Short mmCIF file of N, CA and C in Angstrom, two decimals:
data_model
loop_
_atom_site.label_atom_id
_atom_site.label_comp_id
_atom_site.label_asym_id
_atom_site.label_seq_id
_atom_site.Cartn_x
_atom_site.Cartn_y
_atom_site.Cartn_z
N UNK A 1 8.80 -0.38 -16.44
CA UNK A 1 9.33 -1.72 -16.28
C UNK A 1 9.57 -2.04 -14.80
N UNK A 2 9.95 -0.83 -14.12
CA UNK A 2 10.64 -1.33 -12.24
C UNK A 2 8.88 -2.03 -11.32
N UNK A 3 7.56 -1.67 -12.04
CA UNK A 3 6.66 -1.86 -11.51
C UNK A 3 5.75 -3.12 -12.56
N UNK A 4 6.38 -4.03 -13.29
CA UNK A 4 5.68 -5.03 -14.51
C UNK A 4 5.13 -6.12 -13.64
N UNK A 5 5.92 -6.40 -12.33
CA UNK A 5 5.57 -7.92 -11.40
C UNK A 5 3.88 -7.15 -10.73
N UNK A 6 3.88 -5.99 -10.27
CA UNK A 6 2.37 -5.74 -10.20
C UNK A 6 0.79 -5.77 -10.65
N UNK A 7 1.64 -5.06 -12.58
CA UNK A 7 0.39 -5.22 -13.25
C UNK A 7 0.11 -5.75 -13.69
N UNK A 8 1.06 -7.42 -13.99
CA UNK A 8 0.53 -8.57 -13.99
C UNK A 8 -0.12 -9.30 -13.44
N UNK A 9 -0.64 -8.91 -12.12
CA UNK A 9 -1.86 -9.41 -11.14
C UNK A 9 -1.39 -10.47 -10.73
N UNK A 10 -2.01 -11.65 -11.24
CA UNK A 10 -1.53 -12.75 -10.27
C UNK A 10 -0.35 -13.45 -10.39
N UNK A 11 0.37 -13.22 -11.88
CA UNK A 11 1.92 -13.55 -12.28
C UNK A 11 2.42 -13.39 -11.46
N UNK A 12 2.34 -11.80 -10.60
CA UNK A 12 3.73 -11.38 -9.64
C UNK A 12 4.23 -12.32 -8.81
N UNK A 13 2.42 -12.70 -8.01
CA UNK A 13 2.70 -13.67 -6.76
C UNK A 13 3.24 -15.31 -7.46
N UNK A 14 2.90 -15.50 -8.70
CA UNK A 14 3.05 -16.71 -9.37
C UNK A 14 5.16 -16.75 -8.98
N UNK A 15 5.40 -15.27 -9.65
CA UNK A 15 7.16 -15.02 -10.02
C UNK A 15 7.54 -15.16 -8.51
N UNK A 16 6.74 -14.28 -6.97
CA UNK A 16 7.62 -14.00 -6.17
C UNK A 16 7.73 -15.20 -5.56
N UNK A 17 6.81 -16.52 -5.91
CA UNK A 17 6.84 -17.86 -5.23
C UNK A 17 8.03 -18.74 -6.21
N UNK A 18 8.18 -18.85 -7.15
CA UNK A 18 8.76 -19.22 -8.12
C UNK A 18 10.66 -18.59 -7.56
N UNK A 19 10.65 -17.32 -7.39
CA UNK A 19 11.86 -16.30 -6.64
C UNK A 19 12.35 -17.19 -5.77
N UNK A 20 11.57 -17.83 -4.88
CA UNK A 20 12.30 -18.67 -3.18
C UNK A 20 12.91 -20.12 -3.56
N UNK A 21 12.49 -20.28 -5.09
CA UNK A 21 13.32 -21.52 -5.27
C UNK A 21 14.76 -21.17 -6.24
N UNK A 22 14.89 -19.63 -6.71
CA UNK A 22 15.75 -19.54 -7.54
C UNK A 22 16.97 -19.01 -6.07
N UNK A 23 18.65 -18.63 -6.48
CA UNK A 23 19.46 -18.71 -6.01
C UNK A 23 19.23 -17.12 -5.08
N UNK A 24 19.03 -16.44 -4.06
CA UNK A 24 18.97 -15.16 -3.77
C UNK A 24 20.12 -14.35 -3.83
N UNK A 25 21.33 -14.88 -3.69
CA UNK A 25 22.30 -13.38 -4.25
C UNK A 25 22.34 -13.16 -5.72
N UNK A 26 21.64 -14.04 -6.45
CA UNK A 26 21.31 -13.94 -8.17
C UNK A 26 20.86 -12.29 -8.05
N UNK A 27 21.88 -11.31 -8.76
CA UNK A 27 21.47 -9.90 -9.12
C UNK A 27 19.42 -10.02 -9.64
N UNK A 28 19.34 -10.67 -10.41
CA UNK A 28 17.94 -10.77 -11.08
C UNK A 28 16.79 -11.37 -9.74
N UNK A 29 17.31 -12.43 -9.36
CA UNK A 29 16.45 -12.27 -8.14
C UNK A 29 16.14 -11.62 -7.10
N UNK A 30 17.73 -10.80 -6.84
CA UNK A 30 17.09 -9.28 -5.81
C UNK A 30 16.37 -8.48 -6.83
N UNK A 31 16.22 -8.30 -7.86
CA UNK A 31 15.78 -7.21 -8.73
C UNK A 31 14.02 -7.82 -8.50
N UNK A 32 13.77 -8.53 -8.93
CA UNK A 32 12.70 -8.88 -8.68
C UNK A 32 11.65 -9.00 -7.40
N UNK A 33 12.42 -9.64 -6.31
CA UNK A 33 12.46 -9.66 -5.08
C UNK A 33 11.45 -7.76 -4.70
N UNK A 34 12.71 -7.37 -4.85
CA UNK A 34 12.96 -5.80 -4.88
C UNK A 34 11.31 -5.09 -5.30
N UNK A 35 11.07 -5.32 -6.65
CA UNK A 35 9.69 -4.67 -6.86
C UNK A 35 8.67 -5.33 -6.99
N UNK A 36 8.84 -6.05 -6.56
CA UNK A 36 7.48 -7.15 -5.72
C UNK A 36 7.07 -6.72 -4.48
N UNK A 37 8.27 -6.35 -3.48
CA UNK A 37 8.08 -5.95 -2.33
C UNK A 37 7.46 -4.59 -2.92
N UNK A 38 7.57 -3.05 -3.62
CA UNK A 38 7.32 -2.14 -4.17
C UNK A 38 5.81 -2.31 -4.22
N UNK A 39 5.53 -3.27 -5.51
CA UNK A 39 4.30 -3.28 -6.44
C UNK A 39 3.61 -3.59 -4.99
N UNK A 40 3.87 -4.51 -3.81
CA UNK A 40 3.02 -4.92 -2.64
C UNK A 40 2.83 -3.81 -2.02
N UNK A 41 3.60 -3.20 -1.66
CA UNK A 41 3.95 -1.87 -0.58
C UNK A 41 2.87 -0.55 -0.99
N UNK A 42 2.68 -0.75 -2.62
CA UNK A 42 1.93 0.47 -3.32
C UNK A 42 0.42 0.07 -3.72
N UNK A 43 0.29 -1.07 -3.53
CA UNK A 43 -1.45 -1.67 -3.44
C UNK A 43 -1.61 -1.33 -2.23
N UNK A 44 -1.00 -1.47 -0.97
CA UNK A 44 -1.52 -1.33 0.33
C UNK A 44 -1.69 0.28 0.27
N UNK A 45 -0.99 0.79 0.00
CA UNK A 45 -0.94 2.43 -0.06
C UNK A 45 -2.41 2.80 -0.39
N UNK A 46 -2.50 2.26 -1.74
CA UNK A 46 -3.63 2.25 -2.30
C UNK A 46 -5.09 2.13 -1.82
N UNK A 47 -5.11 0.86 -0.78
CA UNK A 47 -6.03 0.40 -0.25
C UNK A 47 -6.88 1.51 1.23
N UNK A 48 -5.48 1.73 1.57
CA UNK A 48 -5.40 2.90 2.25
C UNK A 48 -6.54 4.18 2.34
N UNK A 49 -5.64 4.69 1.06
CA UNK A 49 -5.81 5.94 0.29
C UNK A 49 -7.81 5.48 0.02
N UNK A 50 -8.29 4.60 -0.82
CA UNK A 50 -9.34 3.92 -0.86
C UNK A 50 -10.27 4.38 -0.01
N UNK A 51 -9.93 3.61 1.36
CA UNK A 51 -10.48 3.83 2.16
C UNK A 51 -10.87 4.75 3.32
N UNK A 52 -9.90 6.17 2.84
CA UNK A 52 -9.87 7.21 3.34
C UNK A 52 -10.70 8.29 2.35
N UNK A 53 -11.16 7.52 1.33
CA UNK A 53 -11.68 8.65 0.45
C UNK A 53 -13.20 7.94 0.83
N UNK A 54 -13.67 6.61 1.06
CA UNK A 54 -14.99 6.31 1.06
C UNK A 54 -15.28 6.75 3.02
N UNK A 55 -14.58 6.63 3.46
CA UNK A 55 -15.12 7.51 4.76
C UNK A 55 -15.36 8.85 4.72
N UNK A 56 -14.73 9.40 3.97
CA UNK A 56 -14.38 11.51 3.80
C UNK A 56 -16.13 11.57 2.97
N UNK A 57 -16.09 10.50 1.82
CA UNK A 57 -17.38 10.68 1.20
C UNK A 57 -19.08 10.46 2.00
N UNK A 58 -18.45 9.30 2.71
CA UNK A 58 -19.51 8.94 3.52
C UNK A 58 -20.10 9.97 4.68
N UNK A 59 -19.07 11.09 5.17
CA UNK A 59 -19.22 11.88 6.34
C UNK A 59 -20.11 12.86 5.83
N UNK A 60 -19.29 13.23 3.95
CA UNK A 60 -19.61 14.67 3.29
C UNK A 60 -20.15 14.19 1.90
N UNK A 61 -20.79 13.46 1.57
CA UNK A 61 -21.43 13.41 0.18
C UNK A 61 -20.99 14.85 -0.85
N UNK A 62 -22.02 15.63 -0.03
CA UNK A 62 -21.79 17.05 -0.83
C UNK A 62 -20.68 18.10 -1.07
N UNK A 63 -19.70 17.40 -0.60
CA UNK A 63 -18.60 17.99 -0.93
C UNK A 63 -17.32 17.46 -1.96
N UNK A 64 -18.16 16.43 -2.54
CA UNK A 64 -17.79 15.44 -3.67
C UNK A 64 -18.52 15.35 -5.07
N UNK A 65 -19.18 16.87 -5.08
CA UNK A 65 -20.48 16.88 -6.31
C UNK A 65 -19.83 16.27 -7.48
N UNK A 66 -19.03 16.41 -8.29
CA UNK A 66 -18.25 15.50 -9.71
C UNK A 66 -17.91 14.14 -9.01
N UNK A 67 -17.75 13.83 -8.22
CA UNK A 67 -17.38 12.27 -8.27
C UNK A 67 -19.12 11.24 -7.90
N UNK A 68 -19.85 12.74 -6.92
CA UNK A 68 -20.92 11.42 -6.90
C UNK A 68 -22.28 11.77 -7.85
N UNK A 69 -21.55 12.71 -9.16
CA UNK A 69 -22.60 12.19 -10.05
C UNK A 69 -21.94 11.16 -10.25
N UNK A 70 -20.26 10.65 -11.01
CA UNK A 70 -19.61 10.04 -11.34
C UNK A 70 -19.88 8.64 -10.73
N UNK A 71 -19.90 8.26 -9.35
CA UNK A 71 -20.01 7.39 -8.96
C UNK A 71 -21.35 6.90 -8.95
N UNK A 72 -22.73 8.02 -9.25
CA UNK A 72 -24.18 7.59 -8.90
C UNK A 72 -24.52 6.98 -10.72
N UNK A 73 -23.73 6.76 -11.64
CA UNK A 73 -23.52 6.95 -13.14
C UNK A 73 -23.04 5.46 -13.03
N UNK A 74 -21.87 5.23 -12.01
CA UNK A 74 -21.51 3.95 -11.72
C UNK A 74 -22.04 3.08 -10.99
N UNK A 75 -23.00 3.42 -10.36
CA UNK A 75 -23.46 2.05 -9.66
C UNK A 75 -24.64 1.88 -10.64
N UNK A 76 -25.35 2.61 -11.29
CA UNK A 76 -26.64 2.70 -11.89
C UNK A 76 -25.66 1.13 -13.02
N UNK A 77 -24.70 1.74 -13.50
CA UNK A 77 -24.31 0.84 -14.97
C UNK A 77 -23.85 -0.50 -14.11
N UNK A 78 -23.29 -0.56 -12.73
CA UNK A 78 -23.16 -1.78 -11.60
C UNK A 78 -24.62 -2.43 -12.01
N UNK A 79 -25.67 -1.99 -11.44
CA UNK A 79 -26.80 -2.13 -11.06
C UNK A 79 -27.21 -3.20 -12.97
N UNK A 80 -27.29 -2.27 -14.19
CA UNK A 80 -27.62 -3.26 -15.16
C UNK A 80 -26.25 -4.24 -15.03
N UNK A 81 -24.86 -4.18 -14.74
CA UNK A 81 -24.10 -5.51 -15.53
C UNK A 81 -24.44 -6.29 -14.20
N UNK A 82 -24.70 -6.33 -13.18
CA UNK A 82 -25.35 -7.71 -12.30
C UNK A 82 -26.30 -8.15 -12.70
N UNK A 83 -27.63 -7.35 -13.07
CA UNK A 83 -28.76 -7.73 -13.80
C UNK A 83 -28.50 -8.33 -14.85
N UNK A 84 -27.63 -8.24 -16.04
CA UNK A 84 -27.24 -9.11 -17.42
C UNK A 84 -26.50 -10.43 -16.61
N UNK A 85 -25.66 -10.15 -15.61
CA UNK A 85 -24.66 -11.26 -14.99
C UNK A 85 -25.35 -12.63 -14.22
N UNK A 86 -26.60 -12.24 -13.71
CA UNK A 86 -27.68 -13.07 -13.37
C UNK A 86 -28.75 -13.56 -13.91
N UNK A 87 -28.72 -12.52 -15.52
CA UNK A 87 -29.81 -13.00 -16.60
C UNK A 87 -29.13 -14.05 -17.32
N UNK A 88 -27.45 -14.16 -17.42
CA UNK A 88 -26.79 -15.02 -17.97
C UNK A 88 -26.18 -16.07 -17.26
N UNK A 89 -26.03 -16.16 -16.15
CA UNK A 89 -26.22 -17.35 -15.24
C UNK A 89 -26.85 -18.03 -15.23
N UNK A 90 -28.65 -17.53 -15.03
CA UNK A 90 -29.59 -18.53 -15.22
C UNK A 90 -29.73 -19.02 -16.50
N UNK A 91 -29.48 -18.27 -17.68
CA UNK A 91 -29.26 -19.06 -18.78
C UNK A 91 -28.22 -20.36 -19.19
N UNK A 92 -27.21 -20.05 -18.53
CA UNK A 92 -26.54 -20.60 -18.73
C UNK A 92 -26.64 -22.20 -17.81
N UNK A 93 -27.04 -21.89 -16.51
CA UNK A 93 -27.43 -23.21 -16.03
C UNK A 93 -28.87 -24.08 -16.33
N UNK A 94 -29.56 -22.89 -17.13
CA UNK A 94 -31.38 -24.19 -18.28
C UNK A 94 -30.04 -24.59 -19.30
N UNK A 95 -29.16 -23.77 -19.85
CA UNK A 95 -28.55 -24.63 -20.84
C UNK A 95 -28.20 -25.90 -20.20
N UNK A 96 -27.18 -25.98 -18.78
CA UNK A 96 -26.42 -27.15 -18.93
C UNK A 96 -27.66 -27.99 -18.07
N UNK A 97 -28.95 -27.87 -17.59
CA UNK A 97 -30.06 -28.69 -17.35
C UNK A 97 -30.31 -29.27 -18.32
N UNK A 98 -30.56 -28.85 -19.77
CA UNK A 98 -30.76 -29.27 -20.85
C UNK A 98 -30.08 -29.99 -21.36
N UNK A 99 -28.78 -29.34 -21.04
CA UNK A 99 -27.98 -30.84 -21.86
C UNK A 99 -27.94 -31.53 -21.07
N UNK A 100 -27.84 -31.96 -20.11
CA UNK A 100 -28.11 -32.67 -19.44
C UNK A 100 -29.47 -33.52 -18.80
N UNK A 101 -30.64 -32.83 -19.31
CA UNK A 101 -31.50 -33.94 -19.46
C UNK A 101 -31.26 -34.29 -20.71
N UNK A 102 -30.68 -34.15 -21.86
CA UNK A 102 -30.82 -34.52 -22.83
C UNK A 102 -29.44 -35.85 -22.79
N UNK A 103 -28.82 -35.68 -22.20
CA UNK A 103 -27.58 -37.08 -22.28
C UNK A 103 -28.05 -37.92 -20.95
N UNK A 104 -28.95 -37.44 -20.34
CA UNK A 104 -29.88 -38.31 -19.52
C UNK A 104 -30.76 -39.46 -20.63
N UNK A 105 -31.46 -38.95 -21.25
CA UNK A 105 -32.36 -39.33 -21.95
C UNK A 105 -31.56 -40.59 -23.32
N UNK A 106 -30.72 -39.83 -23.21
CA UNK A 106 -29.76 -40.79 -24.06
C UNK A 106 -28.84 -42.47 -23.70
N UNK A 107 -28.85 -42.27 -22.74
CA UNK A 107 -28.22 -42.93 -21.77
C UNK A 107 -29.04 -44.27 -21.01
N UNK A 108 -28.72 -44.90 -21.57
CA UNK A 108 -29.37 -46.60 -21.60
C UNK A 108 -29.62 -46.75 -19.87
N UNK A 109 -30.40 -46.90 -19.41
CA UNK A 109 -31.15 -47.07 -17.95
C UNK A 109 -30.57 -48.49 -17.54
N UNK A 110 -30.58 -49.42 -18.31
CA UNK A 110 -30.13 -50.83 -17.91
C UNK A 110 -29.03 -50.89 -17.85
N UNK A 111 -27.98 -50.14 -19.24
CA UNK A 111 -26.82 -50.79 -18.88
C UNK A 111 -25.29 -49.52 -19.14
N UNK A 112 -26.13 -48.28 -18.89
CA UNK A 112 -25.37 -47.09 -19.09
C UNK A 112 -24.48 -46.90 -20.18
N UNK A 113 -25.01 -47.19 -21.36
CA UNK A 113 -24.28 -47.23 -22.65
C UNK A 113 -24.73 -45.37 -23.45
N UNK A 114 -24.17 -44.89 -23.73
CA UNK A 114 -24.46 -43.75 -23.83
C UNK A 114 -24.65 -43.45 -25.80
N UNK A 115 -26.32 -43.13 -26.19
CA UNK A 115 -26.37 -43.69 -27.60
C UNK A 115 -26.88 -42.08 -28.03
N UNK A 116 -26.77 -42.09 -29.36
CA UNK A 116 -26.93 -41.07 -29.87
C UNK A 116 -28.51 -40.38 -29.47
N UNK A 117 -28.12 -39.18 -29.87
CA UNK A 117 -29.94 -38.51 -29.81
C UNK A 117 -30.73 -39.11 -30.91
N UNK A 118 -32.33 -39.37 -30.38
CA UNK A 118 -32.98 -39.63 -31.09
C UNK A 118 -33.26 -41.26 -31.15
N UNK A 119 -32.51 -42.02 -30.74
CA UNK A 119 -32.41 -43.53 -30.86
C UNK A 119 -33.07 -43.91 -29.22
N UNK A 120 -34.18 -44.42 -30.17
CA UNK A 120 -35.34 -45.25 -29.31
C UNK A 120 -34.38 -45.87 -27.98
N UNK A 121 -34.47 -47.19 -28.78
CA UNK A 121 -33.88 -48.15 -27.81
C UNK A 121 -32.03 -48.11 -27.69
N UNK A 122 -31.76 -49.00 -26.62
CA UNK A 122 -30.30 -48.96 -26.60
C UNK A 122 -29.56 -49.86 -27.71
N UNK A 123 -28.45 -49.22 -28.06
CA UNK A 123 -27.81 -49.35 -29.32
C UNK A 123 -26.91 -50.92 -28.55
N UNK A 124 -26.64 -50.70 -27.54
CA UNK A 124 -25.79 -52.00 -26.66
C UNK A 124 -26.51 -53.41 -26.44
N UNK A 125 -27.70 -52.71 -25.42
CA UNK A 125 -28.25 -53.89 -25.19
C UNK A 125 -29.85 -53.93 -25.61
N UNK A 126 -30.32 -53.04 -26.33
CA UNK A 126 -31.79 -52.97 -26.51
C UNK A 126 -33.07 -52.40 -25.81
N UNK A 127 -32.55 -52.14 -24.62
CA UNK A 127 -33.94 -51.71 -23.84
C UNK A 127 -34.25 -50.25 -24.08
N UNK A 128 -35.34 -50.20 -23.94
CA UNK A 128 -36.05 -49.14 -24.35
C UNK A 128 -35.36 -48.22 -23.90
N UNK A 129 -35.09 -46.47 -24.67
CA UNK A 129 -34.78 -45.31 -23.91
C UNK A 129 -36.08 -44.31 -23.65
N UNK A 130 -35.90 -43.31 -22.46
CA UNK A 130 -36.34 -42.48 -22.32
C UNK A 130 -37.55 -43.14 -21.48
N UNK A 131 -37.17 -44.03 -21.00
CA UNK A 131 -38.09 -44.22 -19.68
C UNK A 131 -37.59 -44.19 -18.55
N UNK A 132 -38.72 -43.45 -17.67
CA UNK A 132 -37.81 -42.82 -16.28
C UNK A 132 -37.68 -44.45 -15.43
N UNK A 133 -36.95 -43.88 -14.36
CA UNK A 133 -37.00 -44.86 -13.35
C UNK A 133 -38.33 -45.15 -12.60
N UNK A 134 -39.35 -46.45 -12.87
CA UNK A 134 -40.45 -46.20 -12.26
C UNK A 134 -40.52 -45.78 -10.93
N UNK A 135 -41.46 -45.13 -10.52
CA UNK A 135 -41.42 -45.15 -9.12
C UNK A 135 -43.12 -45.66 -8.67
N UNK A 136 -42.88 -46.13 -7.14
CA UNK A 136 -43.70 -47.07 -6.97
C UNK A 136 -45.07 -45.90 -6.42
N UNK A 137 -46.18 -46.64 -6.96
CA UNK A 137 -47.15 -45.54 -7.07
C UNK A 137 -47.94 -45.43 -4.69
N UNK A 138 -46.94 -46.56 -4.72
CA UNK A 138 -47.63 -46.69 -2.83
C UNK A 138 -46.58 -46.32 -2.02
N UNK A 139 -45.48 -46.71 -2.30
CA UNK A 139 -43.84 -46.19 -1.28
C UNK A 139 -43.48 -45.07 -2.00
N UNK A 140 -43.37 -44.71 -2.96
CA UNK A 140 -42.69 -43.93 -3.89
C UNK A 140 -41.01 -44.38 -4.09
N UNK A 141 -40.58 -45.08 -3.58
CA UNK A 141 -39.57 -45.65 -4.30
C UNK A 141 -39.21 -46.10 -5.58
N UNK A 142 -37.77 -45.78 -6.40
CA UNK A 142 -37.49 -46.01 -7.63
C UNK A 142 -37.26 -47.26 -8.03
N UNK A 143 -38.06 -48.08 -8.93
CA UNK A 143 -37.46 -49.34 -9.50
C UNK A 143 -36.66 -49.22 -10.89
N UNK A 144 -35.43 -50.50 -11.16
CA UNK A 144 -35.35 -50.30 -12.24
C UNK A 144 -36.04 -50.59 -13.27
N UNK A 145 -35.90 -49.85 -14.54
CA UNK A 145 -36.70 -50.49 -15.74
C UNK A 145 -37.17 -51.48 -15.64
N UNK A 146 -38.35 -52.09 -16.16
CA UNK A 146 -38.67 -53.07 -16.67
C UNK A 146 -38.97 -54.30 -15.42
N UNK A 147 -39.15 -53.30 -13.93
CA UNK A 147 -39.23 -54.02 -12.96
C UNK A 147 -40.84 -54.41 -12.87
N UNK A 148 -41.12 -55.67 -12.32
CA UNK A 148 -42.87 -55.63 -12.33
C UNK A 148 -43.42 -55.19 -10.93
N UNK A 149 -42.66 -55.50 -10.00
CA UNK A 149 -42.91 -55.45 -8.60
C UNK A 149 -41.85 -54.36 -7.78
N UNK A 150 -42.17 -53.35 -6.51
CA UNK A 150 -42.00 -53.09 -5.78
C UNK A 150 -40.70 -53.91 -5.05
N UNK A 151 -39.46 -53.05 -5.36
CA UNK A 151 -38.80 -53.78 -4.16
C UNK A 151 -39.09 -53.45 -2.86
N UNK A 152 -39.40 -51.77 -2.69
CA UNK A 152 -39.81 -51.42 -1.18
C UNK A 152 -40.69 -51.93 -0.93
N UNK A 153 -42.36 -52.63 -1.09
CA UNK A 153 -43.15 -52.52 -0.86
C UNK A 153 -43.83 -54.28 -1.45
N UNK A 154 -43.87 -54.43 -2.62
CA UNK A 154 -43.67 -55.34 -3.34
C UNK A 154 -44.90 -55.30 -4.22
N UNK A 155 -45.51 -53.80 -3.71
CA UNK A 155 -46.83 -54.06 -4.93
C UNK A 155 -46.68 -53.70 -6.12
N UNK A 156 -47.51 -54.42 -7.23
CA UNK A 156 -47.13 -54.52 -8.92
C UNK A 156 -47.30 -53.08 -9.34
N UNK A 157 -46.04 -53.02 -10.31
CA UNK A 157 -46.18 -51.59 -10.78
C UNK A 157 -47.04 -51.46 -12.17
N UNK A 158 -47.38 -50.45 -12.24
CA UNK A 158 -47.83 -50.14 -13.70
C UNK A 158 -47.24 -50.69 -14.73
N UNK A 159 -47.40 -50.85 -16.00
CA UNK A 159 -46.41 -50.93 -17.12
C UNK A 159 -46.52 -49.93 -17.83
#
């Protein structure tokens, strides 16, 4: 219990900010106070300690045989969860492309009325869905729907 504001991770700092607005000779707020400063004092230790073991390893590999099968076991299983972590990223952003061309596609060009999937025209005002913004086949500039002429340019567009 004297070490709980630590292994709550970001609570602690949530409690020790929350601490500067409560009363400080409050017994409970030195108590807290108290192993916050601790739980802080023993991550740095930590960080320390850390970093005195990846220099000792780095000098002497071979004098660490159980930790760097241990650790060569761990980067290998590093090595697949980034590979799944970037196979599911890119999935995950064709998903929200997708939905998102798909509430594109939905989404009335004239008058941004947003209509169900599958429905042709707009449910608001009628104009056709799922036609892009023309673009002009000589400037390449975008007209809106149902435009006949080029505003950049002014030559007639396709229909």
């Amino acid at each position: 219990m004297s070490d709980i504001f630590g292994k709550l991770g970001g609570l602690g700092g949530l409690i020790k900010g929350l601490s500067g607005l409560m009363p400080q000779d409050d017994p409970q707020v030195k108590l807290m106070n108290a192993q916050t400063q601790v739980s802080d004092l023993r991550a740095q230790e930590e960080a320390v300690y850390t970093e005195i073991g990846r220099l000792a390893y780095q000098q002497n590999p071979a004098a660490f045989p159980a930790q760097q099968s241990k650790l060569q076991l761990i980067q290998a299983n590093l090595a697949e969860a980034e590979a799944a972590l970037n196979q599911t990223t890119q999935e995950k952003q064709a998903a929200e492309e997708a939905a998102r061309a798909a509430a594109e596609a939905s989404t009335c060009p004239s008058c941004g009325h947003q209509n169900a999937d599958g429905v042709k025209f707009c449910q608001e005002c009628g104009a056709q869905l799922g036609v892009g913004t023309p673009k002009c086949p000589g400037c390449g500039q975008e007209n809106p729907p149902g435009t006949r002429f080029c505003g950049g340019c002014g030559r007639r567009l396709e229909e």
